[in-house]
JSON list of C-alpha atoms in Angstrom, two decimals:
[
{"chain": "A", "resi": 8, "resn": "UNK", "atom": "CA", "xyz": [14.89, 1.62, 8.00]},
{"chain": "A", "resi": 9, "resn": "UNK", "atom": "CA", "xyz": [13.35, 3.52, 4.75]},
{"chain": "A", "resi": 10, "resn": "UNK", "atom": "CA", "xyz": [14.34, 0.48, 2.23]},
{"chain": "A", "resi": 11, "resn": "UNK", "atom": "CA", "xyz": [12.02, 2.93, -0.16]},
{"chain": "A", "resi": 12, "resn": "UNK", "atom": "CA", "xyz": [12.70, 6.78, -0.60]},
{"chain": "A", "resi": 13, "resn": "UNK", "atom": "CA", "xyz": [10.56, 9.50, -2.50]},
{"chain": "A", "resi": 14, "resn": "UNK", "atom": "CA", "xyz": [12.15, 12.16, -1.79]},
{"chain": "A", "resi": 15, "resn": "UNK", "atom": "CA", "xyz": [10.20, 14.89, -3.21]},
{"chain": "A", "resi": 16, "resn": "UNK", "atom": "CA", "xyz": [7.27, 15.50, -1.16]},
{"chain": "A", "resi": 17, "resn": "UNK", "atom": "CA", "xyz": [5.65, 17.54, -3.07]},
{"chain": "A", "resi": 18, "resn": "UNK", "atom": "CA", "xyz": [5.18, 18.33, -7.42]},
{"chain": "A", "resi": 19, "resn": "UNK", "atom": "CA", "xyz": [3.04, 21.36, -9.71]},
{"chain": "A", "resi": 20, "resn": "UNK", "atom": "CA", "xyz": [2.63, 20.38, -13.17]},
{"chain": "A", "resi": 21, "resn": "UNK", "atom": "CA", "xyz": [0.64, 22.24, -15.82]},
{"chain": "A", "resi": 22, "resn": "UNK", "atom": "CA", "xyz": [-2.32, 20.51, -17.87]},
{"chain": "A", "resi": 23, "resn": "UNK", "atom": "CA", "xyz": [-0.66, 18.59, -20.46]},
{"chain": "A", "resi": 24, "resn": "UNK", "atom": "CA", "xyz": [3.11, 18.64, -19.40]},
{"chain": "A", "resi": 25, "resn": "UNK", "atom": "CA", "xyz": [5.07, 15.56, -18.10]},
{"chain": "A", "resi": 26, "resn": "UNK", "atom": "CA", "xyz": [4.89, 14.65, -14.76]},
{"chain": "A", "resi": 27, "resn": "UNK", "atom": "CA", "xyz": [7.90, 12.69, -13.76]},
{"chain": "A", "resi": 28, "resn": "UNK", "atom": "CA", "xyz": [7.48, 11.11, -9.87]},
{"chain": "A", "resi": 29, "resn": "UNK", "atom": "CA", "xyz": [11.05, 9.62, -8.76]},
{"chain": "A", "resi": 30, "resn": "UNK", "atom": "CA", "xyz": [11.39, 6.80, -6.50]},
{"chain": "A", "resi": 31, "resn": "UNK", "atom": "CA", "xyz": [15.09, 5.26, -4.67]},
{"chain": "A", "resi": 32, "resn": "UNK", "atom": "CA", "xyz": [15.68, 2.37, -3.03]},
{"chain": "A", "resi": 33, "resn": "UNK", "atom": "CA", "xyz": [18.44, 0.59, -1.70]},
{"chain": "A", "resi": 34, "resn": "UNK", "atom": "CA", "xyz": [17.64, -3.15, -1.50]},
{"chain": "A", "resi": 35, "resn": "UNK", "atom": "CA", "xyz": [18.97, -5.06, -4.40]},
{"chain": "A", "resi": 36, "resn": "UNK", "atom": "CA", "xyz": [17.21, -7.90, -3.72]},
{"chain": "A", "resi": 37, "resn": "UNK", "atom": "CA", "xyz": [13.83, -5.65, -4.72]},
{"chain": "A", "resi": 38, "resn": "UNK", "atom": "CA", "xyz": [12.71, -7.39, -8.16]},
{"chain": "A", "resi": 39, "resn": "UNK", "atom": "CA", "xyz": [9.00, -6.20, -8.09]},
{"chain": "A", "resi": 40, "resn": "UNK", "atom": "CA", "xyz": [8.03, -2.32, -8.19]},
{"chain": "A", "resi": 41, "resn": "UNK", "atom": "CA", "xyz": [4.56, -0.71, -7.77]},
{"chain": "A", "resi": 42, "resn": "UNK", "atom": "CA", "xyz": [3.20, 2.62, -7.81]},
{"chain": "A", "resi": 43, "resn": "UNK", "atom": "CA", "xyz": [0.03, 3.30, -6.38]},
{"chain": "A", "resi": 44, "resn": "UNK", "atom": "CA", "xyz": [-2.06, 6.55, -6.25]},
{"chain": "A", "resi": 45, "resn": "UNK", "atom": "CA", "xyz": [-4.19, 7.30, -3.68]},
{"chain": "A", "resi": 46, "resn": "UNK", "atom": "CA", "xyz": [-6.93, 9.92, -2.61]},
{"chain": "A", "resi": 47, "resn": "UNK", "atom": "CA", "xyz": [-7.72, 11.39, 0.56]},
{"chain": "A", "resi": 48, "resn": "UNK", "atom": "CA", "xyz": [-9.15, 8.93, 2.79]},
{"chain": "A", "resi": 49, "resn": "UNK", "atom": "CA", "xyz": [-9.07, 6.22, -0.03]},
{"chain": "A", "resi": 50, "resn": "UNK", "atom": "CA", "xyz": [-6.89, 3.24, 0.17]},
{"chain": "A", "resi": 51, "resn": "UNK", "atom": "CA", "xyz": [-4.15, 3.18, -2.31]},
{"chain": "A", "resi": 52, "resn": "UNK", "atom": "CA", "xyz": [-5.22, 2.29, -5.89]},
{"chain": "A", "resi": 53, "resn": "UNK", "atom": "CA", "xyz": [-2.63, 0.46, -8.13]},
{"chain": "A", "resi": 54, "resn": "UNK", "atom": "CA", "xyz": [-1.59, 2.40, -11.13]},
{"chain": "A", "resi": 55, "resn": "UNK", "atom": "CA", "xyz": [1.17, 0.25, -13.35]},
{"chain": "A", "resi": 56, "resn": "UNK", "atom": "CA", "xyz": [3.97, -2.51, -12.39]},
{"chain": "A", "resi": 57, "resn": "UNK", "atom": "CA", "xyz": [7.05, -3.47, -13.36]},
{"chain": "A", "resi": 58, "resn": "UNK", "atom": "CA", "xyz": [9.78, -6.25, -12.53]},
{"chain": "A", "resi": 59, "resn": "UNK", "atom": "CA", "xyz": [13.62, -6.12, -12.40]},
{"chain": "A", "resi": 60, "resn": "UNK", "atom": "CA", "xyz": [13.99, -8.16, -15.50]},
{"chain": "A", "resi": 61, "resn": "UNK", "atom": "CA", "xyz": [12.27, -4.77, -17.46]},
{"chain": "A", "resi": 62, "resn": "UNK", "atom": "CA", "xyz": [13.51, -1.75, -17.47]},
{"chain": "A", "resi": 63, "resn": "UNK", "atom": "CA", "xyz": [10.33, 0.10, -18.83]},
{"chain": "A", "resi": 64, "resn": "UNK", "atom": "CA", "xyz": [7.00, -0.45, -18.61]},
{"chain": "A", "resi": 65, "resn": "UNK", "atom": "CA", "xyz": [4.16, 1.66, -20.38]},
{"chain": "A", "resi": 66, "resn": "UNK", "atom": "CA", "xyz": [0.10, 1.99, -19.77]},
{"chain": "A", "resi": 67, "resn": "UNK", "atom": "CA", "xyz": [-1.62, 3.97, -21.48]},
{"chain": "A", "resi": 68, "resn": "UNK", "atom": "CA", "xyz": [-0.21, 7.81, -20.78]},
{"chain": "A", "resi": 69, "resn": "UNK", "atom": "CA", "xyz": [1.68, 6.25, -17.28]},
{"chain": "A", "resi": 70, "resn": "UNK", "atom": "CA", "xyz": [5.49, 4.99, -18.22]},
{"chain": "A", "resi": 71, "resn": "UNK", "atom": "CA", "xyz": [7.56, 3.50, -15.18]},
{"chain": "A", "resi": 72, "resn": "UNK", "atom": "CA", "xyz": [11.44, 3.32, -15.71]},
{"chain": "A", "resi": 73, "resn": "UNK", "atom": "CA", "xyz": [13.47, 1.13, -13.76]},
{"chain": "A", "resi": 74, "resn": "UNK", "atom": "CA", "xyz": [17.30, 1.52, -13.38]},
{"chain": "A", "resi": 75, "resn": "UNK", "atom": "CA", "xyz": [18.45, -0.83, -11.46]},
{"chain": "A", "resi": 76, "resn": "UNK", "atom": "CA", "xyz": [22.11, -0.24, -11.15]},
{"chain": "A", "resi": 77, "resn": "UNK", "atom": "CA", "xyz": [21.40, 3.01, -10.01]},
{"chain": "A", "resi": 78, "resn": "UNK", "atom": "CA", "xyz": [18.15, 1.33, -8.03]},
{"chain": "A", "resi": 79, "resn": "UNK", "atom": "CA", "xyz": [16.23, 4.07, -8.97]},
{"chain": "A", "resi": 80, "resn": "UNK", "atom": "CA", "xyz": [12.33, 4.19, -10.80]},
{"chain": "A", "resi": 81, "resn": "UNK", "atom": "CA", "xyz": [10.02, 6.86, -12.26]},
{"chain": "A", "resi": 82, "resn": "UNK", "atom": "CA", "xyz": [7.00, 7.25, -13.30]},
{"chain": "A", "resi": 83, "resn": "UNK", "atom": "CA", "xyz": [6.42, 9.28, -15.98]},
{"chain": "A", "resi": 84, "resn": "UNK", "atom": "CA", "xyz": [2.64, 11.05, -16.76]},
{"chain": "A", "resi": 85, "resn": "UNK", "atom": "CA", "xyz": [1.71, 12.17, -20.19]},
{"chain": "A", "resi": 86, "resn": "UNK", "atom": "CA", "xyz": [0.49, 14.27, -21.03]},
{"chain": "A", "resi": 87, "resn": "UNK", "atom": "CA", "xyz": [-0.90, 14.84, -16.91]},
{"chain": "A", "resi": 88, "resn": "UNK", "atom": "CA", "xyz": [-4.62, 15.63, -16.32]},
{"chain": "A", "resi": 89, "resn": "UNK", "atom": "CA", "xyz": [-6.27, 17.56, -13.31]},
{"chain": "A", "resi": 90, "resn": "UNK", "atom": "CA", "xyz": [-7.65, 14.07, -12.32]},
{"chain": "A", "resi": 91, "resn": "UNK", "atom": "CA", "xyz": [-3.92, 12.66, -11.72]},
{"chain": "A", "resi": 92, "resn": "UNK", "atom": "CA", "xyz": [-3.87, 15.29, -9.11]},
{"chain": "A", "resi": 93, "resn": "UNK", "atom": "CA", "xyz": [-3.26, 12.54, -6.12]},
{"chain": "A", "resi": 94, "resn": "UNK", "atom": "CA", "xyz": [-0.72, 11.69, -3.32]},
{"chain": "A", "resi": 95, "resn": "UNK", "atom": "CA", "xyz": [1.79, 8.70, -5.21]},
{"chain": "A", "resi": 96, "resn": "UNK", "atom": "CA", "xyz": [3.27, 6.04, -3.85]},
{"chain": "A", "resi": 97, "resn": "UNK", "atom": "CA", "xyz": [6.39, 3.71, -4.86]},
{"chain": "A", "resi": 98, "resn": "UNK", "atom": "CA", "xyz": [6.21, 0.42, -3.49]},
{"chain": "A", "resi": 99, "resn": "UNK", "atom": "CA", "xyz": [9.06, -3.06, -3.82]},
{"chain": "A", "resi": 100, "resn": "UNK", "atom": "CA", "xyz": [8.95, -5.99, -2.80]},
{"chain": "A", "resi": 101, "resn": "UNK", "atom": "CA", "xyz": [11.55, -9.32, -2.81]},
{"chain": "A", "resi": 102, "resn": "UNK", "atom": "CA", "xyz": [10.81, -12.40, -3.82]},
{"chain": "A", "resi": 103, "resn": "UNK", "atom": "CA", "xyz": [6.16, -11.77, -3.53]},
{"chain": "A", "resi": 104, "resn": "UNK", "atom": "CA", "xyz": [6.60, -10.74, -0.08]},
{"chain": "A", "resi": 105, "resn": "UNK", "atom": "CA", "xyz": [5.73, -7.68, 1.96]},
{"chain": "A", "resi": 106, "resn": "UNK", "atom": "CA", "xyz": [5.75, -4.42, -0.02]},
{"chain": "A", "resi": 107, "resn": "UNK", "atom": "CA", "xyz": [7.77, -1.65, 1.01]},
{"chain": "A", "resi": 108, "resn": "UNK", "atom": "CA", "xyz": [6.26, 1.97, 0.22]},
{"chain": "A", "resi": 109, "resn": "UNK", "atom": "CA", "xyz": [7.95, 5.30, -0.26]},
{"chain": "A", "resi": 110, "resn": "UNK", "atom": "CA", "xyz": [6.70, 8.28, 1.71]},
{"chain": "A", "resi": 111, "resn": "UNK", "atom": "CA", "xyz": [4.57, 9.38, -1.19]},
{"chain": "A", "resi": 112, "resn": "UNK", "atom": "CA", "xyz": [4.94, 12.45, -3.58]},
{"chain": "A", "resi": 113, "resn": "UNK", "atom": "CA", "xyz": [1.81, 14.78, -3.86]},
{"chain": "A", "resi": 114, "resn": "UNK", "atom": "CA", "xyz": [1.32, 15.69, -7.24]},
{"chain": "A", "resi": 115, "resn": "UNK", "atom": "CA", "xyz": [-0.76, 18.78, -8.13]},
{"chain": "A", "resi": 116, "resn": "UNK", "atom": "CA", "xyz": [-1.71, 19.03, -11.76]},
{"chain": "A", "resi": 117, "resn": "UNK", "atom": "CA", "xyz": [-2.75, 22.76, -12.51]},
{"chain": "A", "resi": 118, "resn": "UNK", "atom": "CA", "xyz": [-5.43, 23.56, -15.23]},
{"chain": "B", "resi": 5, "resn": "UNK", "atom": "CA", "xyz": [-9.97, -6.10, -10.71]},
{"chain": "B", "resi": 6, "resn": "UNK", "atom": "CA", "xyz": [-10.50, -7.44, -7.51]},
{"chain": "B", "resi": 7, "resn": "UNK", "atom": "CA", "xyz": [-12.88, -5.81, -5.13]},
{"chain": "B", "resi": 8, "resn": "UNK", "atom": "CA", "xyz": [-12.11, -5.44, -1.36]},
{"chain": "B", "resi": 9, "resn": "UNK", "atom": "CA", "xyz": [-14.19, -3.48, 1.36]},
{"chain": "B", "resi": 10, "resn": "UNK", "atom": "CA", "xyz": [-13.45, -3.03, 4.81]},
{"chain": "B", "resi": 11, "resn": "UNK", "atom": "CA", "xyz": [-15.96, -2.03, 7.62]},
{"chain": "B", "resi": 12, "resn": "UNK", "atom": "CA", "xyz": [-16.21, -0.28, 9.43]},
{"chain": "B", "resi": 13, "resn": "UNK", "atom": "CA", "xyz": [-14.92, 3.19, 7.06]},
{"chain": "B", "resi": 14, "resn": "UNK", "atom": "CA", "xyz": [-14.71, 4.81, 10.55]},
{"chain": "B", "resi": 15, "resn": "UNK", "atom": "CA", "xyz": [-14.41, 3.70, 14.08]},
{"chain": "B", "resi": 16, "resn": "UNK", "atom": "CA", "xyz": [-13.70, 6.12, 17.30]},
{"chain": "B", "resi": 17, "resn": "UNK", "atom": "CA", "xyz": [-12.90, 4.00, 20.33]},
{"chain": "B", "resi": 18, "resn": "UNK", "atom": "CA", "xyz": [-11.51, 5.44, 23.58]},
{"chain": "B", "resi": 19, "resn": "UNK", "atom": "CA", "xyz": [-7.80, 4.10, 24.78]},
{"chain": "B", "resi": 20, "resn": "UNK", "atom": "CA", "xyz": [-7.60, 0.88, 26.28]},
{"chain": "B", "resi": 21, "resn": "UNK", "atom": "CA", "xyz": [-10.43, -0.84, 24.29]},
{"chain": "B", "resi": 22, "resn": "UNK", "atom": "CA", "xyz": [-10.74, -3.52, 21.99]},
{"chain": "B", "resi": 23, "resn": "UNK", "atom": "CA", "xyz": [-11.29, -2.62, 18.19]},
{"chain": "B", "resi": 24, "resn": "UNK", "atom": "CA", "xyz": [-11.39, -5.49, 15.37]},
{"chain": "B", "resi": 25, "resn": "UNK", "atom": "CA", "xyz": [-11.31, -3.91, 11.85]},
{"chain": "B", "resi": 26, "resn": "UNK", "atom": "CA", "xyz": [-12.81, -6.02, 8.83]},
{"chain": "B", "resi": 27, "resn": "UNK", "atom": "CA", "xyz": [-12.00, -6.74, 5.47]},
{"chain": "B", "resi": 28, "resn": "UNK", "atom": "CA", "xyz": [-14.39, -8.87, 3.08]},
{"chain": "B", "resi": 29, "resn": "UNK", "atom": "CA", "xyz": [-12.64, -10.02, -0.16]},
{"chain": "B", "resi": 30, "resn": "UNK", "atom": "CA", "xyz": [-15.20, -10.42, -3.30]},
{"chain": "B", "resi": 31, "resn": "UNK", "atom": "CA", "xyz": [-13.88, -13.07, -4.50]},
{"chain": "B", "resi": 32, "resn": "UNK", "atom": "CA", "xyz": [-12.08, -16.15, -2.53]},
{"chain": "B", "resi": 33, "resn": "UNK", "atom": "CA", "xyz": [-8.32, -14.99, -1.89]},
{"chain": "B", "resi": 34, "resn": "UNK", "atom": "CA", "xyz": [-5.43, -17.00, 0.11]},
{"chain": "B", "resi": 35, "resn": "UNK", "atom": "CA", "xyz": [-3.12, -13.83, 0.52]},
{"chain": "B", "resi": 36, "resn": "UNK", "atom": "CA", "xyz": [-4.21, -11.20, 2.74]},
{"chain": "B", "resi": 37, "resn": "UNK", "atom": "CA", "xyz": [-2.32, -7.66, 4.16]},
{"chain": "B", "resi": 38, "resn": "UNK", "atom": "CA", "xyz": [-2.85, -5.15, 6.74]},
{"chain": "B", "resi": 39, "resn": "UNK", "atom": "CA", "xyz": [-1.43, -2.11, 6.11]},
{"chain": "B", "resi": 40, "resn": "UNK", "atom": "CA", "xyz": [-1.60, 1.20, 8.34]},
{"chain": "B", "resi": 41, "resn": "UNK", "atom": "CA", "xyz": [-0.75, 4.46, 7.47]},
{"chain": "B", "resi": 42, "resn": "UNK", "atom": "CA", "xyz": [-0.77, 7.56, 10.35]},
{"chain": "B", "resi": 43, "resn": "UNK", "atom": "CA", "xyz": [-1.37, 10.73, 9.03]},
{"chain": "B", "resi": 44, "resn": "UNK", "atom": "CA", "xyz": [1.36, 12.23, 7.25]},
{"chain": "B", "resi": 45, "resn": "UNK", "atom": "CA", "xyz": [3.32, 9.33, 7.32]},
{"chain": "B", "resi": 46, "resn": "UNK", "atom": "CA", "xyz": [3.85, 6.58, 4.59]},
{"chain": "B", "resi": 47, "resn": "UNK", "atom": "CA", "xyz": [2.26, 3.12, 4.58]},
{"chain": "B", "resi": 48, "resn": "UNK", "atom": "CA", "xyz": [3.74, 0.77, 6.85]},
{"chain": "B", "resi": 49, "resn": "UNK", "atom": "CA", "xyz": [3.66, -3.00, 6.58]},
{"chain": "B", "resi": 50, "resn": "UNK", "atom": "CA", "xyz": [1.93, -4.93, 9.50]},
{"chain": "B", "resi": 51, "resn": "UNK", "atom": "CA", "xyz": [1.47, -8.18, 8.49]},
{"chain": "B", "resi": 52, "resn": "UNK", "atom": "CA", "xyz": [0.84, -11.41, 6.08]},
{"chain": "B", "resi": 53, "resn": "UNK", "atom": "CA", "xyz": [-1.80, -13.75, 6.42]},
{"chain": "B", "resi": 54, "resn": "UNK", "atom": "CA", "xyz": [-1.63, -17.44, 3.94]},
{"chain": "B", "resi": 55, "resn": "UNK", "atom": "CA", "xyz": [-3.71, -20.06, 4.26]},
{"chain": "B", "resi": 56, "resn": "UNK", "atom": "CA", "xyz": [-5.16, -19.54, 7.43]},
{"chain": "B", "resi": 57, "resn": "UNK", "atom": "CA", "xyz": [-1.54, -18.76, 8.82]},
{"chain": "B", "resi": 58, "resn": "UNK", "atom": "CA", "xyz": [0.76, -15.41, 9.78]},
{"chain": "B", "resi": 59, "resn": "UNK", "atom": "CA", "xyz": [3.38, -15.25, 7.01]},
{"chain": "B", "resi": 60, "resn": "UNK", "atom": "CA", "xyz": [5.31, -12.74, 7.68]},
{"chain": "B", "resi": 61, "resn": "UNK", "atom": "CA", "xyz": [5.10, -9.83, 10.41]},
{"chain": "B", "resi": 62, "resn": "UNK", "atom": "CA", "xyz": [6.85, -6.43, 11.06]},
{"chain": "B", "resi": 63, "resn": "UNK", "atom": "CA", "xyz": [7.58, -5.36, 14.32]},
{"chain": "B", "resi": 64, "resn": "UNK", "atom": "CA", "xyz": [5.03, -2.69, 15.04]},
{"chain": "B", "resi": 65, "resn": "UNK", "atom": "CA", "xyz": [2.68, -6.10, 14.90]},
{"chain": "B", "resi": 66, "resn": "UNK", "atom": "CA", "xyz": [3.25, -6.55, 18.39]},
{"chain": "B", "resi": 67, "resn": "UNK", "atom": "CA", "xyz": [1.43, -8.93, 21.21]},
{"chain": "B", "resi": 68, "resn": "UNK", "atom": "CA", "xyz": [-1.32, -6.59, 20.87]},
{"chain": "B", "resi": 69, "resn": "UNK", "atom": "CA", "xyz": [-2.54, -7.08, 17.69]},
{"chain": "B", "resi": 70, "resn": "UNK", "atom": "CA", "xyz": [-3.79, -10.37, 16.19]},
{"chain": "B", "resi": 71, "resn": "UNK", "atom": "CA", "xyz": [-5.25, -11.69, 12.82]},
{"chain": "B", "resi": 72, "resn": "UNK", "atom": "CA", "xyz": [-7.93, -14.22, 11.90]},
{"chain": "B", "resi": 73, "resn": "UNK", "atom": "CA", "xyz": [-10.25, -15.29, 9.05]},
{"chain": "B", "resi": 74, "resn": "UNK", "atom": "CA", "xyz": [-13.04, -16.60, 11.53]},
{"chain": "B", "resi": 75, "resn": "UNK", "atom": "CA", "xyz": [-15.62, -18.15, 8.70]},
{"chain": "B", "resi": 76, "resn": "UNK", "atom": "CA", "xyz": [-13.40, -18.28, 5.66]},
{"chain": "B", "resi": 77, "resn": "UNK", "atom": "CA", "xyz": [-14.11, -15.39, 3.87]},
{"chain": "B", "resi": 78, "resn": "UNK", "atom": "CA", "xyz": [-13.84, -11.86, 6.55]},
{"chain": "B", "resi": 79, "resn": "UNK", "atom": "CA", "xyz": [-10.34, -11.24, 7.28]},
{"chain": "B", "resi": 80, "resn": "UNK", "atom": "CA", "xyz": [-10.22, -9.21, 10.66]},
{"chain": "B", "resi": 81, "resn": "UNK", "atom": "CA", "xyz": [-8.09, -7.36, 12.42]},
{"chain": "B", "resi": 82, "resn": "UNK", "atom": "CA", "xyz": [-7.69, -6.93, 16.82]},
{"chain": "B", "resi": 83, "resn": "UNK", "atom": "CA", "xyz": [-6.25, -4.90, 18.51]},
{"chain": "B", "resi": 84, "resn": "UNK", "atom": "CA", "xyz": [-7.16, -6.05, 22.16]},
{"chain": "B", "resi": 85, "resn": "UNK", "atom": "CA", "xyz": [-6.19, -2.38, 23.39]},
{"chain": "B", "resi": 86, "resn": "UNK", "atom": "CA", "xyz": [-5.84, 0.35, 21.62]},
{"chain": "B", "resi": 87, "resn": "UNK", "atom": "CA", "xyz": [-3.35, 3.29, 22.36]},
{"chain": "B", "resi": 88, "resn": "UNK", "atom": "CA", "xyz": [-3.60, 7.33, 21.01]},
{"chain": "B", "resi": 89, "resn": "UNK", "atom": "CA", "xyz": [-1.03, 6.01, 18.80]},
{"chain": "B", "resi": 90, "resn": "UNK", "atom": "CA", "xyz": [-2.93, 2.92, 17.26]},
{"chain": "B", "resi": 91, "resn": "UNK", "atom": "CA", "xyz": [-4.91, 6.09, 15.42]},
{"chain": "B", "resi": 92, "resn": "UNK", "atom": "CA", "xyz": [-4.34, 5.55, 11.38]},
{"chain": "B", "resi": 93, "resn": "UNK", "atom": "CA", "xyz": [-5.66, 4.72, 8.07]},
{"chain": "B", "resi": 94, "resn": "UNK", "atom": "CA", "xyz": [-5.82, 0.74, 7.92]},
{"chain": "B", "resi": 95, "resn": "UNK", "atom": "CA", "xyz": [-5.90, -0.82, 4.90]},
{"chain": "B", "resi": 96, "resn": "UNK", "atom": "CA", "xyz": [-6.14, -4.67, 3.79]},
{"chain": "B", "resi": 97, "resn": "UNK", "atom": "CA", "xyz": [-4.56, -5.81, 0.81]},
{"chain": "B", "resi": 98, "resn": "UNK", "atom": "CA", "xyz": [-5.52, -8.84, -1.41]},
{"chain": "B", "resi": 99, "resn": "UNK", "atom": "CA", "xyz": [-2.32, -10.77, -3.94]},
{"chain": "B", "resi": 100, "resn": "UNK", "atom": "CA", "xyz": [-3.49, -11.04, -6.90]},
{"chain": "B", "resi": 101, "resn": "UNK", "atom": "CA", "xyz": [-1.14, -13.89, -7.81]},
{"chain": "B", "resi": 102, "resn": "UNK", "atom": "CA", "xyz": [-1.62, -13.70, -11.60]},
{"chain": "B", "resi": 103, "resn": "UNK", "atom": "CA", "xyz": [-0.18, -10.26, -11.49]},
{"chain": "B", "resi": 104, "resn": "UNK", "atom": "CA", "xyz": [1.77, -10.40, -8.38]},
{"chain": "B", "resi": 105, "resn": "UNK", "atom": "CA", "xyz": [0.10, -7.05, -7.44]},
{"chain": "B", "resi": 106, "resn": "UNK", "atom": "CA", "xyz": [-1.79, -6.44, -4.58]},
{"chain": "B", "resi": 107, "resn": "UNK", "atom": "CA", "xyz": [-5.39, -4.92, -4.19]},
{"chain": "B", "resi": 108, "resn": "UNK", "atom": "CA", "xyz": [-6.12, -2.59, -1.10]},
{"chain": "B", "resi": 109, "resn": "UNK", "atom": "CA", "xyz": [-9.81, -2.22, 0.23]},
{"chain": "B", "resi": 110, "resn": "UNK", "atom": "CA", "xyz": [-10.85, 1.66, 1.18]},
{"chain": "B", "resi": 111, "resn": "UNK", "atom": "CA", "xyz": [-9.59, 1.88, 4.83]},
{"chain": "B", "resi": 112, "resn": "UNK", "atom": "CA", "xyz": [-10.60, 2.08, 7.93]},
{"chain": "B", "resi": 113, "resn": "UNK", "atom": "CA", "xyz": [-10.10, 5.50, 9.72]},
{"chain": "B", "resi": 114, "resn": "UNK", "atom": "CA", "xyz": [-9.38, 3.86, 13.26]},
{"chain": "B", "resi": 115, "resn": "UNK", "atom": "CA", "xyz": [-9.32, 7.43, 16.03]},
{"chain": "B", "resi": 116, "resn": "UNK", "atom": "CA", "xyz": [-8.10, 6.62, 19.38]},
{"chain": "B", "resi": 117, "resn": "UNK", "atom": "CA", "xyz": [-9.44, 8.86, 22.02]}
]
């Protein structure tokens, strides 16, 4: 049952362009998002938040967009960095309980 | 931010034996998570833990595995016998309630031979 979909596996981004990571789901009852980045044999490392009641949410150079009629979310990097080379991860959750996480999306940032 | 570790980082155990997988919170934490994540595959729920009780479970947390917080701060992890496919990352999780986000520790590379 994959509540949470990323379903590209896989992103290349020059230094300094956008990175845009993309993130479905299809429980409306969702009302808390999460992406997480995470390193080869690291745990997951939380990276920005946002809850149904927003519709963006911005740290720093890392934006996260929720659409919730079309339950969709992105994360946005800007400008991206050789360092944000990582595997991300969407995650929801309804109501504080378990999270949910996407399949991740390995972003490659190339100098 | 809240600091989590988990010991052991690796642990090779052959099938059939008992493992238990720790997680030490830094700082004193109600909600607690074990996540596991084979390789290749995305991070899968296991279970809940609140105030000394399973909150919520997901089906791969079968009669095998089991959760305690023996002396009020280690959170562990058993599973009384391990299969090949018990092999995975596992990762605990600490709520932040404040933020409503949760904190994961480093992982434990669990390899079932």
């Amino acid at each position: 049952d994959q509540q949470v979909k990323q379903n590209s596996p896989s992103l290349s981004v020059q230094e300094g362009r956008i990175s845009i990571l993309n993130c479905d789901y299809t429980n409306s009852m969702f009302d808390y998002f999460l992406w997480y980045k995470k390193y080869p044999a690291e745990g997951p490392t939380f990276l920005i938040s946002i809850s149904s009641i927003k519709d963006k949410n911005e740290d720093g150079r890392f934006t996260v967009f929720l659409n919730k009629s079309a339950k969709h979310l992105s994360l946005h990097i800007v400008p991206s960095q050789p360092g944000d080379s990582a595997v991300y991860f969407c995650a929801a959750s309804a109501f504080g309980n378990q999270f949910y996480f996407g399949t991740g999306t390995s972003l490659t940032v190339i100098p | 931010e809240p600091e989590v570790t988990q010991t052991p980082s690796h642990q090779v155990t052959q099938m059939g034996q008992e493992v238990i997988l720790r997680c030490v919170p830094i700082s004193n934490h109600l909600y607690f998570y074990w996540y596991r994540q084979i390789l290749g595959q995305k991070v899968e729920f296991l279970v809940s833990f609140y105030n000394n009780e399973i909150s919520e479970k997901s089906e791969i947390f079968d009669d095998q595995f089991s959760v305690e917080r023996p002396d009020g701060s280690n959170f562990t992890l058993k599973i009384r016998s391990t299969k090949l496919e018990d092999s995975a990352m596992y990762f605990c999780a600490i709520l932040f309630v404040t933020l409503n986000t949760q904190y994961f520790g480093p992982g434990t590379r669990l390899t079932v031979l």
